[in-house]
Amino acid sequence: MPPAEALAFRDGNVPIDIDLRVYRLSAIQKAAYRLARQCTAVLGEIRGHSLSVVLTFGPETREREALDVARLFFRELLDQELREKVREETAPLRALLMALAFSRTGLAPRE
């Protein structure tokens, strides 16, 4: 998460640059979806290893609220990235368990 002073609320928006070497695009999208009730996350261009994201708020949103949601976005982003990593690391085990489960149902052909 960037330092609090790095986040700025201007014209109802909080612009953020996210390092794609740290966070996967799928994690960014999931974090944005999780906060859809509080703001709209507009994913922009990828430039090198950076993705521009603008968190857009309604006209009644105050600066403090917007910055709190921006910090929440980074917490959610970390959570989603860790979920992606665990999903990736456990994929072989999950595949093995599924194969074992289906081998006992009669749905899979036996050799």
mmCIF file of C-alpha atoms in Angstrom:
data_model
loop_
_atom_site.group_PDB
_atom_site.id
_atom_site.type_symbol
_atom_site.label_atom_id
_atom_site.label_comp_id
_atom_site.label_asym_id
_atom_site.label_seq_id
_atom_site.Cartn_x
_atom_site.Cartn_y
_atom_site.Cartn_z
ATOM 1 C CA MET A 1 0.000 0.000 0.000
ATOM 2 C CA PRO A 2 1.319 3.441 -0.796
ATOM 3 C CA PRO A 3 1.925 5.828 2.105
ATOM 4 C CA ALA A 4 -1.211 7.707 3.150
ATOM 5 C CA GLU A 5 0.186 10.950 1.749
ATOM 6 C CA ALA A 6 0.582 9.284 -1.678
ATOM 7 C CA LEU A 7 -3.182 8.848 -1.998
ATOM 8 C CA ALA A 8 -4.957 11.931 -3.319
ATOM 9 C CA PHE A 9 -8.664 12.703 -3.689
ATOM 10 C CA ARG A 10 -9.322 15.014 -6.627
ATOM 11 C CA ASP A 11 -12.590 15.728 -8.422
ATOM 12 C CA GLY A 12 -14.263 12.683 -6.865
ATOM 13 C CA ASN A 13 -11.428 10.324 -7.832
ATOM 14 C CA VAL A 14 -8.464 8.605 -6.232
ATOM 15 C CA PRO A 15 -5.873 7.656 -8.889
ATOM 16 C CA ILE A 16 -3.639 4.674 -8.117
ATOM 17 C CA ASP A 17 -0.801 2.948 -9.952
ATOM 18 C CA ILE A 18 -0.491 -0.761 -9.219
ATOM 19 C CA ASP A 19 2.684 -2.737 -9.803
ATOM 20 C CA LEU A 20 1.810 -5.830 -11.855
ATOM 21 C CA ARG A 21 4.969 -7.561 -10.644
ATOM 22 C CA VAL A 22 3.373 -7.606 -7.185
ATOM 23 C CA TYR A 23 -0.343 -8.085 -7.963
ATOM 24 C CA ARG A 24 -1.988 -10.155 -10.689
ATOM 25 C CA LEU A 25 -4.616 -8.579 -12.905
ATOM 26 C CA SER A 26 -7.180 -11.126 -11.711
ATOM 27 C CA ALA A 27 -6.558 -10.090 -8.079
ATOM 28 C CA ILE A 28 -6.984 -6.417 -9.022
ATOM 29 C CA GLN A 29 -10.267 -7.172 -10.791
ATOM 30 C CA LYS A 30 -11.587 -9.175 -7.837
ATOM 31 C CA ALA A 31 -10.638 -6.455 -5.356
ATOM 32 C CA ALA A 32 -12.368 -3.878 -7.543
ATOM 33 C CA TYR A 33 -15.509 -6.005 -7.681
ATOM 34 C CA ARG A 34 -15.546 -6.459 -3.890
ATOM 35 C CA LEU A 35 -15.626 -2.667 -3.440
ATOM 36 C CA ALA A 36 -18.196 -1.986 -6.156
ATOM 37 C CA ARG A 37 -20.739 -0.688 -3.621
ATOM 38 C CA GLN A 38 -18.371 1.964 -2.296
ATOM 39 C CA CYS A 39 -16.761 3.100 -5.552
ATOM 40 C CA THR A 40 -16.206 2.322 -9.193
ATOM 41 C CA ALA A 41 -12.733 1.110 -10.083
ATOM 42 C CA VAL A 42 -11.786 2.109 -13.597
ATOM 43 C CA LEU A 43 -8.899 -0.010 -14.844
ATOM 44 C CA GLY A 44 -6.747 1.896 -17.271
ATOM 45 C CA GLU A 45 -3.691 1.297 -19.374
ATOM 46 C CA ILE A 46 -0.881 -1.066 -18.612
ATOM 47 C CA ARG A 47 2.428 0.742 -18.974
ATOM 48 C CA GLY A 48 5.408 -1.478 -18.445
ATOM 49 C CA HIS A 49 4.766 -3.158 -15.111
ATOM 50 C CA SER A 50 2.181 -0.637 -13.927
ATOM 51 C CA LEU A 51 -1.614 -0.555 -14.215
ATOM 52 C CA SER A 52 -3.428 2.718 -13.673
ATOM 53 C CA VAL A 53 -6.627 2.434 -11.637
ATOM 54 C CA VAL A 54 -8.959 5.285 -10.771
ATOM 55 C CA LEU A 55 -11.363 4.827 -7.881
ATOM 56 C CA THR A 56 -14.384 6.990 -8.693
ATOM 57 C CA PHE A 57 -16.832 8.112 -6.010
ATOM 58 C CA GLY A 58 -20.281 9.656 -5.957
ATOM 59 C CA PRO A 59 -20.678 13.421 -5.564
ATOM 60 C CA GLU A 60 -21.653 13.116 -1.880
ATOM 61 C CA THR A 61 -18.439 11.300 -0.918
ATOM 62 C CA ARG A 62 -16.065 13.248 1.294
ATOM 63 C CA GLU A 63 -12.291 13.082 1.035
ATOM 64 C CA ARG A 64 -11.823 11.124 4.265
ATOM 65 C CA GLU A 65 -14.358 8.478 3.179
ATOM 66 C CA ALA A 66 -12.743 8.146 -0.257
ATOM 67 C CA LEU A 67 -9.252 7.740 1.177
ATOM 68 C CA ASP A 68 -10.535 5.148 3.664
ATOM 69 C CA VAL A 69 -12.022 3.163 0.760
ATOM 70 C CA ALA A 70 -8.742 3.489 -1.175
ATOM 71 C CA ARG A 71 -6.871 1.985 1.783
ATOM 72 C CA LEU A 72 -9.526 -0.743 1.990
ATOM 73 C CA PHE A 73 -8.930 -1.408 -1.711
ATOM 74 C CA PHE A 74 -5.265 -2.181 -0.985
ATOM 75 C CA ARG A 75 -6.174 -4.504 1.896
ATOM 76 C CA GLU A 76 -8.650 -6.313 -0.355
ATOM 77 C CA LEU A 77 -6.065 -6.420 -3.126
ATOM 78 C CA LEU A 78 -3.550 -8.129 -0.850
ATOM 79 C CA ASP A 79 -6.214 -10.605 0.272
ATOM 80 C CA GLN A 80 -7.141 -11.446 -3.319
ATOM 81 C CA GLU A 81 -3.496 -11.809 -4.363
ATOM 82 C CA LEU A 82 -2.857 -14.226 -1.502
ATOM 83 C CA ARG A 83 -5.955 -16.215 -2.492
ATOM 84 C CA GLU A 84 -4.625 -16.428 -6.054
ATOM 85 C CA LYS A 85 -1.256 -17.637 -4.788
ATOM 86 C CA VAL A 86 -2.810 -20.319 -2.559
ATOM 87 C CA ARG A 87 -5.067 -21.416 -5.446
ATOM 88 C CA GLU A 88 -2.026 -21.750 -7.700
ATOM 89 C CA GLU A 89 0.073 -23.610 -5.123
ATOM 90 C CA THR A 90 -2.700 -26.071 -4.223
ATOM 91 C CA ALA A 91 -3.899 -26.776 -7.788
ATOM 92 C CA PRO A 92 -2.085 -30.145 -8.103
ATOM 93 C CA LEU A 93 -3.450 -31.342 -4.757
ATOM 94 C CA ARG A 94 -6.998 -30.232 -5.611
ATOM 95 C CA ALA A 95 -6.767 -32.020 -8.986
ATOM 96 C CA LEU A 96 -5.587 -35.191 -7.278
ATOM 97 C CA LEU A 97 -8.419 -35.051 -4.745
ATOM 98 C CA MET A 98 -10.992 -34.487 -7.493
ATOM 99 C CA ALA A 99 -9.595 -37.386 -9.522
ATOM 100 C CA LEU A 100 -9.755 -39.625 -6.474
ATOM 101 C CA ALA A 101 -13.297 -38.540 -5.657
ATOM 102 C CA PHE A 102 -14.527 -39.172 -9.208
ATOM 103 C CA SER A 103 -12.678 -42.482 -9.486
ATOM 104 C CA ARG A 104 -14.977 -43.885 -6.818
ATOM 105 C CA THR A 105 -18.262 -42.731 -8.380
ATOM 106 C CA GLY A 106 -18.312 -44.896 -11.477
ATOM 107 C CA LEU A 107 -18.380 -41.751 -13.618
ATOM 108 C CA ALA A 108 -14.769 -42.152 -14.657
ATOM 109 C CA PRO A 109 -13.740 -45.214 -16.687
ATOM 110 C CA ARG A 110 -11.657 -47.759 -14.821
ATOM 111 C CA GLU A 111 -8.527 -49.210 -16.313
#
